[in-house]
Tab-separated table of C-alpha atoms and ligand atoms in Angstrom:
chain	number	residue	atom	x	y	z
A	133	MET	CA	17.122	-8.470	0.892
A	134	ILE	CA	13.256	-7.050	1.286
A	135	LYS	CA	11.252	-10.159	-0.359
A	136	LYS	CA	8.054	-10.105	1.533
A	137	CYS	CA	5.253	-7.352	0.662
A	138	LEU	CA	2.230	-7.340	2.281
A	139	PHE	CA	-0.814	-5.445	1.172
A	140	PRO	CA	-3.664	-4.893	3.909
A	141	ALA	CA	-6.836	-5.137	1.320
A	142	ALA	CA	-9.508	-6.195	4.256
A	143	GLY	CA	-10.939	-2.397	4.222
A	144	TYR	CA	-14.726	-1.513	3.817
A	145	GLY	CA	-13.867	1.358	1.573
A	146	THR	CA	-17.035	3.069	2.789
A	147	ARG	CA	-15.863	6.304	0.434
A	148	PHE	CA	-16.648	4.547	-2.593
A	149	LEU	CA	-19.998	3.081	-2.282
A	150	PRO	CA	-21.889	1.575	-3.675
A	151	ALA	CA	-19.426	0.403	-5.630
A	152	THR	CA	-17.658	-1.262	-3.191
A	153	LYS	CA	-20.840	-2.872	-1.900
A	154	SER	CA	-20.313	-6.228	-3.022
A	155	MET	CA	-16.306	-5.678	-5.087
A	156	PRO	CA	-12.922	-4.745	-3.326
A	157	LYS	CA	-11.984	-1.253	-3.617
A	158	GLU	CA	-7.994	-2.705	-4.193
A	159	MET	CA	-9.841	-4.467	-7.538
A	160	MET	CA	-10.903	-1.152	-9.019
A	161	PRO	CA	-9.649	-0.594	-12.481
A	162	VAL	CA	-7.805	2.513	-13.680
A	163	VAL	CA	-7.643	2.031	-16.658
A	164	ASN	CA	-7.553	-1.692	-17.660
A	165	LYS	CA	-5.613	-2.815	-14.424
A	166	PRO	CA	-6.805	-3.282	-10.558
A	167	LEU	CA	-5.438	-0.870	-8.191
A	168	ILE	CA	-3.707	-3.887	-6.487
A	169	GLU	CA	-1.911	-4.834	-9.895
A	170	TYR	CA	-0.513	-1.716	-9.869
A	171	GLY	CA	0.944	-2.422	-6.626
A	172	VAL	CA	1.825	-5.777	-6.842
A	173	GLU	CA	4.135	-3.875	-10.327
A	174	GLU	CA	5.551	-1.933	-7.937
A	175	ALA	CA	6.656	-4.764	-5.311
A	176	ILE	CA	8.278	-6.460	-7.860
A	177	GLN	CA	10.234	-3.882	-9.379
A	178	ALA	CA	12.042	-3.362	-6.214
A	179	GLY	CA	12.392	-6.861	-6.114
A	180	MET	CA	10.291	-8.671	-4.011
A	181	ASP	CA	8.454	-12.200	-5.067
A	182	SER	CA	5.964	-12.824	-1.767
A	183	MET	CA	3.406	-11.303	-1.791
A	184	CYS	CA	0.949	-11.460	1.438
A	185	ILE	CA	-2.409	-10.259	1.375
A	186	VAL	CA	-4.892	-9.726	3.776
A	187	THR	CA	-7.983	-10.178	2.835
A	188	GLY	CA	-11.759	-10.421	4.466
A	189	ARG	CA	-15.393	-11.611	3.965
A	190	GLY	CA	-16.249	-11.180	0.093
A	191	LYS	CA	-12.649	-10.205	-1.021
A	192	HIS	CA	-12.647	-13.800	-3.116
A	193	THR	CA	-11.615	-12.016	-6.631
A	194	LEU	CA	-8.401	-10.508	-5.283
A	195	MET	CA	-7.313	-14.330	-5.354
A	196	ASP	CA	-8.977	-15.370	-8.690
A	197	HIS	CA	-6.903	-12.199	-10.159
A	198	PHE	CA	-3.775	-14.219	-9.224
A	199	ASP	CA	-4.392	-17.177	-10.380
A	200	LYS	CA	-5.513	-18.443	-13.835
A	201	ASN	CA	-8.427	-18.499	-15.601
A	202	TYR	CA	-8.641	-21.811	-17.881
A	203	GLU	CA	-11.489	-21.285	-19.780
A	204	LEU	CA	-10.956	-17.510	-20.405
A	205	GLU	CA	-7.573	-18.269	-21.513
A	206	HIS	CA	-8.624	-21.207	-23.462
A	207	GLN	CA	-11.180	-19.400	-25.246
A	208	ILE	CA	-8.560	-16.467	-26.398
A	209	SER	CA	-5.901	-18.982	-27.401
A	210	GLY	CA	-4.176	-18.040	-29.872
A	211	THR	CA	-6.045	-14.024	-30.579
A	212	ASP	CA	-5.311	-11.030	-30.628
A	213	LYS	CA	-6.588	-11.147	-27.062
A	214	GLU	CA	-4.471	-13.115	-25.287
A	215	ALA	CA	-1.918	-9.896	-25.284
A	216	LEU	CA	-3.857	-8.250	-23.288
A	217	LEU	CA	-3.046	-10.828	-20.156
A	218	THR	CA	0.899	-10.635	-20.800
A	219	ASP	CA	1.663	-8.432	-17.714
A	220	ILE	CA	-0.250	-9.579	-15.403
A	221	ARG	CA	1.059	-13.470	-16.411
A	222	ARG	CA	4.429	-12.191	-16.073
A	223	LEU	CA	3.207	-10.551	-12.206
A	224	ILE	CA	2.050	-14.749	-11.216
A	225	ASP	CA	5.242	-16.033	-12.696
A	226	SER	CA	7.438	-13.570	-11.193
A	227	ALA	CA	6.037	-14.106	-7.096
A	228	SER	CA	4.093	-16.448	-4.611
A	229	TYR	CA	0.738	-15.013	-3.646
A	230	THR	CA	-0.892	-16.109	-0.311
A	231	TYR	CA	-3.701	-14.759	2.074
A	232	ILE	CA	-4.756	-14.441	5.126
A	233	ARG	CA	-8.266	-13.515	6.274
A	234	GLN	CA	-8.564	-10.579	9.296
A	235	ARG	CA	-12.170	-11.579	10.876
A	236	GLU	CA	-12.506	-8.202	12.144
A	237	MET	CA	-11.420	-4.897	10.876
A	238	LYS	CA	-9.746	-3.250	13.829
A	239	GLY	CA	-8.028	-1.006	11.508
A	240	LEU	CA	-4.708	-1.024	10.001
A	241	GLY	CA	-2.436	-1.760	12.532
A	242	HIS	CA	-4.410	-5.374	13.590
A	243	ALA	CA	-4.728	-5.501	9.700
A	244	ILE	CA	-0.804	-5.855	9.724
A	245	LEU	CA	-0.359	-7.989	12.417
A	246	THR	CA	-2.569	-10.102	11.068
A	247	GLY	CA	-0.087	-10.828	8.824
A	248	ARG	CA	2.167	-11.545	10.683
A	249	GLU	CA	2.321	-15.310	10.062
A	250	LEU	CA	2.726	-14.404	6.347
A	251	VAL	CA	5.722	-12.233	6.945
A	252	GLY	CA	7.734	-13.938	9.442
A	253	ASP	CA	10.531	-12.638	11.383
A	254	GLU	CA	11.655	-10.544	8.723
A	255	PRO	CA	11.668	-6.805	7.107
A	256	PHE	CA	8.784	-6.664	4.842
A	257	ALA	CA	7.209	-4.026	2.719
A	258	VAL	CA	3.617	-2.664	2.909
A	259	VAL	CA	1.357	-1.951	0.091
A	260	LEU	CA	-2.218	0.237	0.893
A	261	ALA	CA	-3.133	-0.444	-2.973
A	262	ASP	CA	-5.551	2.150	-3.106
A	263	ASP	CA	-2.898	4.605	-3.072
A	264	LEU	CA	-1.580	4.580	-6.623
A	265	CYS	CA	2.081	5.472	-6.767
A	266	VAL	CA	3.924	6.237	-10.009
A	267	ASN	CA	7.241	7.297	-11.124
A	268	GLU	CA	9.072	7.387	-14.043
A	269	GLY	CA	12.428	5.888	-12.592
A	270	ASP	CA	12.350	3.741	-9.477
A	271	GLY	CA	8.927	3.091	-8.138
A	272	VAL	CA	8.474	4.591	-4.423
A	273	LEU	CA	9.370	1.479	-2.479
A	274	ALA	CA	12.138	0.953	-4.976
A	275	GLN	CA	13.458	3.996	-3.314
A	276	MET	CA	12.412	3.084	-0.224
A	277	VAL	CA	14.376	-0.415	-0.585
A	278	GLU	CA	17.512	1.327	-1.009
A	279	LEU	CA	17.472	3.478	1.749
A	280	TYR	CA	16.528	0.482	3.853
A	281	LYS	CA	20.129	-0.598	2.269
A	282	GLN	CA	21.187	2.406	4.238
A	283	PHE	CA	19.675	2.720	7.610
A	284	ARG	CA	17.891	-0.662	8.656
A	285	CYS	CA	15.033	0.537	10.322
A	286	SER	CA	11.674	0.887	9.572
A	287	ILE	CA	10.834	3.740	6.865
A	288	VAL	CA	7.464	5.458	6.215
A	289	ALA	CA	6.820	7.025	2.808
A	290	VAL	CA	5.436	10.924	3.149
A	291	GLN	CA	4.147	13.757	0.768
A	292	GLU	CA	3.722	17.344	1.674
A	293	VAL	CA	-0.268	18.398	1.687
A	294	PRO	CA	-1.880	21.303	2.142
A	295	GLU	CA	-2.774	21.918	5.683
A	296	SER	CA	-6.322	21.762	5.111
A	297	GLU	CA	-6.023	18.175	4.264
A	298	THR	CA	-3.580	17.168	7.538
A	299	HIS	CA	-6.524	16.159	9.391
A	300	LYS	CA	-6.866	13.171	6.511
A	301	TYR	CA	-3.807	11.586	6.880
A	302	GLY	CA	-0.913	10.688	9.841
A	303	VAL	CA	1.536	13.116	10.165
A	304	ILE	CA	5.068	13.522	11.092
A	305	SER	CA	7.518	15.380	12.204
A	306	GLY	CA	11.069	15.220	12.832
A	307	GLN	CA	14.583	16.293	11.877
A	308	MET	CA	15.972	16.092	8.228
A	309	ILE	CA	18.903	14.217	8.526
A	310	LYS	CA	19.286	14.199	4.460
A	311	ASP	CA	17.679	15.481	1.748
A	312	ASP	CA	13.937	14.307	1.877
A	313	ILE	CA	15.145	11.614	4.810
A	314	TYR	CA	14.005	12.572	8.430
A	315	ARG	CA	14.118	10.872	11.621
A	316	ILE	CA	11.043	10.684	12.994
A	317	ASP	CA	10.141	12.332	16.901
A	318	ASN	CA	6.632	12.915	16.714
A	319	MET	CA	3.739	10.913	14.814
A	320	VAL	CA	-0.204	11.680	14.744
A	321	GLU	CA	-3.010	9.988	13.041
A	322	LYS	CA	-5.589	12.315	11.737
A	323	PRO	CA	-4.765	15.361	13.854
A	324	GLU	CA	-7.955	18.045	14.740
A	325	LYS	CA	-7.544	20.743	12.090
A	326	GLY	CA	-4.798	23.617	13.339
A	327	THR	CA	-2.798	20.612	15.327
A	328	ALA	CA	-0.550	18.970	12.478
A	329	PRO	CA	2.878	18.793	13.556
A	330	SER	CA	3.623	19.516	10.139
A	331	ASN	CA	2.383	19.319	6.358
A	332	LEU	CA	4.162	15.818	6.113
A	333	ALA	CA	1.637	13.201	5.593
A	334	ILE	CA	2.077	9.710	5.262
A	335	ILE	CA	0.882	8.262	2.729
A	336	GLY	CA	0.347	3.779	1.874
A	337	ARG	CA	3.841	3.187	1.232
A	338	TYR	CA	5.737	1.382	4.264
A	339	ILE	CA	8.783	-0.826	5.073
A	340	LEU	CA	8.874	-2.611	8.260
A	341	THR	CA	11.126	-4.060	11.083
A	342	ALA	CA	9.159	-7.224	12.553
A	343	ASP	CA	9.501	-5.439	16.004
A	344	ILE	CA	6.841	-3.989	14.970
A	345	PHE	CA	4.636	-6.935	15.655
A	346	GLU	CA	4.991	-6.759	19.074
A	347	LEU	CA	4.796	-3.047	19.498
A	348	ILE	CA	1.404	-4.118	17.398
A	349	GLU	CA	0.116	-6.369	20.251
A	350	LYS	CA	0.912	-4.053	22.774
A	351	THR	CA	-0.996	-1.239	21.118
A	352	GLU	CA	-4.614	0.394	22.274
A	353	PRO	CA	-7.032	0.965	20.038
A	354	GLY	CA	-6.732	4.655	19.208
A	355	LYS	CA	-8.315	7.215	16.655
A	356	GLY	CA	-11.742	5.707	15.630
A	357	GLY	CA	-11.410	3.207	17.917
A	358	GLU	CA	-8.723	1.579	15.439
A	359	ILE	CA	-5.585	-0.267	16.015
A	360	GLN	CA	-3.156	2.283	14.366
A	361	ILE	CA	0.444	1.608	12.526
A	362	THR	CA	1.015	5.176	12.944
A	363	ASP	CA	0.828	4.655	17.385
A	364	ALA	CA	2.835	1.348	17.016
A	365	LEU	CA	5.291	3.300	14.862
A	366	LEU	CA	5.396	6.100	17.075
A	367	LYS	CA	6.430	3.697	20.236
A	368	GLN	CA	9.519	2.692	17.445
A	369	ALA	CA	10.531	6.054	16.575
A	370	HIS	CA	10.837	6.460	20.432
A	371	SER	CA	12.709	3.021	21.334
A	372	GLY	CA	14.493	3.461	17.871
A	373	CYS	CA	14.457	5.084	14.981
A	374	VAL	CA	12.115	5.406	12.515
A	375	LEU	CA	12.489	7.526	9.068
A	376	ALA	CA	10.278	9.378	6.851
A	377	TYR	CA	10.851	9.225	3.273
A	378	LYS	CA	9.692	12.564	0.969
A	379	PHE	CA	9.573	9.971	-2.089
A	380	LYS	CA	9.934	10.934	-6.057
A	381	GLY	CA	6.899	10.626	-7.769
A	382	MET	CA	3.616	11.198	-8.128
A	383	ARG	CA	0.395	10.140	-5.191
A	384	PHE	CA	-3.469	9.223	-6.033
A	385	ASP	CA	-6.020	9.075	-3.079
A	386	CYS	CA	-7.809	5.660	-5.132
A	387	GLY	CA	-9.788	5.493	-2.071
A	388	SER	CA	-11.408	8.693	-2.734
A	389	VAL	CA	-13.671	9.371	-6.056
A	390	GLU	CA	-11.452	12.747	-6.697
A	391	GLY	CA	-8.020	10.900	-6.466
A	392	TYR	CA	-9.754	7.670	-8.468
A	393	ILE	CA	-10.625	10.461	-11.719
A	394	GLU	CA	-7.531	11.768	-11.303
A	395	ALA	CA	-5.435	8.407	-11.528
A	396	THR	CA	-7.379	7.264	-14.689
A	397	ASN	CA	-6.827	10.419	-16.761
A	398	TYR	CA	-3.159	10.542	-15.718
A	399	CYS	CA	-2.748	6.782	-16.453
A	400	PHE	CA	-4.876	7.151	-19.824
A	401	GLY	CA	-3.004	9.643	-20.471
A	402	LYS	CA	0.109	7.816	-20.400
A	403	ILE	CA	-1.310	4.341	-21.920
A	404	TYR	CA	-2.983	6.218	-24.817
A	405	GLN	CA	-0.489	9.496	-24.824
A	406	VAL	CA	-4.144	12.157	-25.057
B	144	LIG	P1	-8.631	2.930	4.681
B	144	LIG	O1	-8.392	3.893	6.035
B	144	LIG	O2	-8.569	3.737	2.999
B	144	LIG	O3	-10.128	2.139	5.088
B	144	LIG	O4	-7.384	1.841	5.013
B	144	LIG	P2	-10.930	2.039	4.556
B	144	LIG	O5	-11.661	0.706	5.543
B	144	LIG	O6	-10.843	0.711	3.479
B	144	LIG	O7	-11.948	2.886	3.076
B	144	LIG	P3	-12.686	3.656	3.720
B	144	LIG	O8	-11.643	4.966	4.295
B	144	LIG	O9	-13.644	3.013	4.643
B	144	LIG	O10	-13.459	4.196	2.488
B	144	LIG	C1	-6.153	2.174	4.512
B	144	LIG	C2	-6.099	0.438	4.040
B	144	LIG	O11	-5.725	-0.376	5.191
B	144	LIG	C3	-6.863	-1.836	5.235
B	144	LIG	C4	-7.658	-0.472	3.976
B	144	LIG	O12	-7.805	-2.297	3.466
B	144	LIG	C5	-6.500	0.279	3.062
B	144	LIG	O13	-6.351	-0.861	1.909
B	144	LIG	N1	-7.674	-1.914	6.201
B	144	LIG	C6	-7.950	-1.131	6.678
B	144	LIG	C7	-7.757	-3.610	6.895
B	144	LIG	O14	-7.005	-4.004	6.046
B	144	LIG	N2	-8.185	-3.624	7.507
B	144	LIG	C8	-8.921	-3.009	8.741
B	144	LIG	O15	-9.537	-3.016	8.988
B	144	LIG	C9	-8.627	-1.307	7.896
């Protein structure tokens, strides 16, 4: 039903400098897999087969990762090491990968609008790969697709955060219409301390209906001078319906050093059972 997944990956990743000076944040490995690969796995698990990636200058390694490397593959062909490529080869064969460049980094809303040419006129998912999400059962996107089938409107994934952290996120408020599902009536991007409308923070998973593009086009730069997806989503919530979904699973903010280390320890424990 939802076949396309957009990965805005053009940001500068300033919180992780100097690592991100010449390397895309999305290519940073958690154990032995780059962050974007986890995101693509989650999208494929949710039934998507078209990965649309918004890149920027200096991000060509993203494209190389989802392509063959003939020299390397020839070199390790027939050895034990070939098994290390099984997962990425499966991902490459299971989906198409298209790219578009965001020429000026004008914010997440603008990055999503840049992806319009790849997405077209259909509902789509958005993954911010630096938010690594894990769950024993269905991944967060698969959970959201199920919800979309029921409600057919835009959905944002939210998580409860301590009040002292709300100023780092887009924060929603709304009416609970079912367990873990809220109909949004307000959302504020990075509220000043003490002014957040709730402790439900938006994380990097969205399902958006295609009318969001026109709403973004009409959205003026907001917080930080950037075109904010939360501002466009608020318009959508006021003219129709936008849901917030408190997902099942864990999320690590791998755009920050602490979150990245936590994710690495967690995934290492899972893979090597320590
Ligand atoms: P972030 O707010 O994490 O920004 O963007 P950032 O630039 O990547 O990182 P910091 O804060 O400077 O450390 C959220 C997501 O939106 C993308 C980023 O790549 C990230 O996946 N983004 C942001 C764009 O693609 N373009 C933009 O203009 C801004």
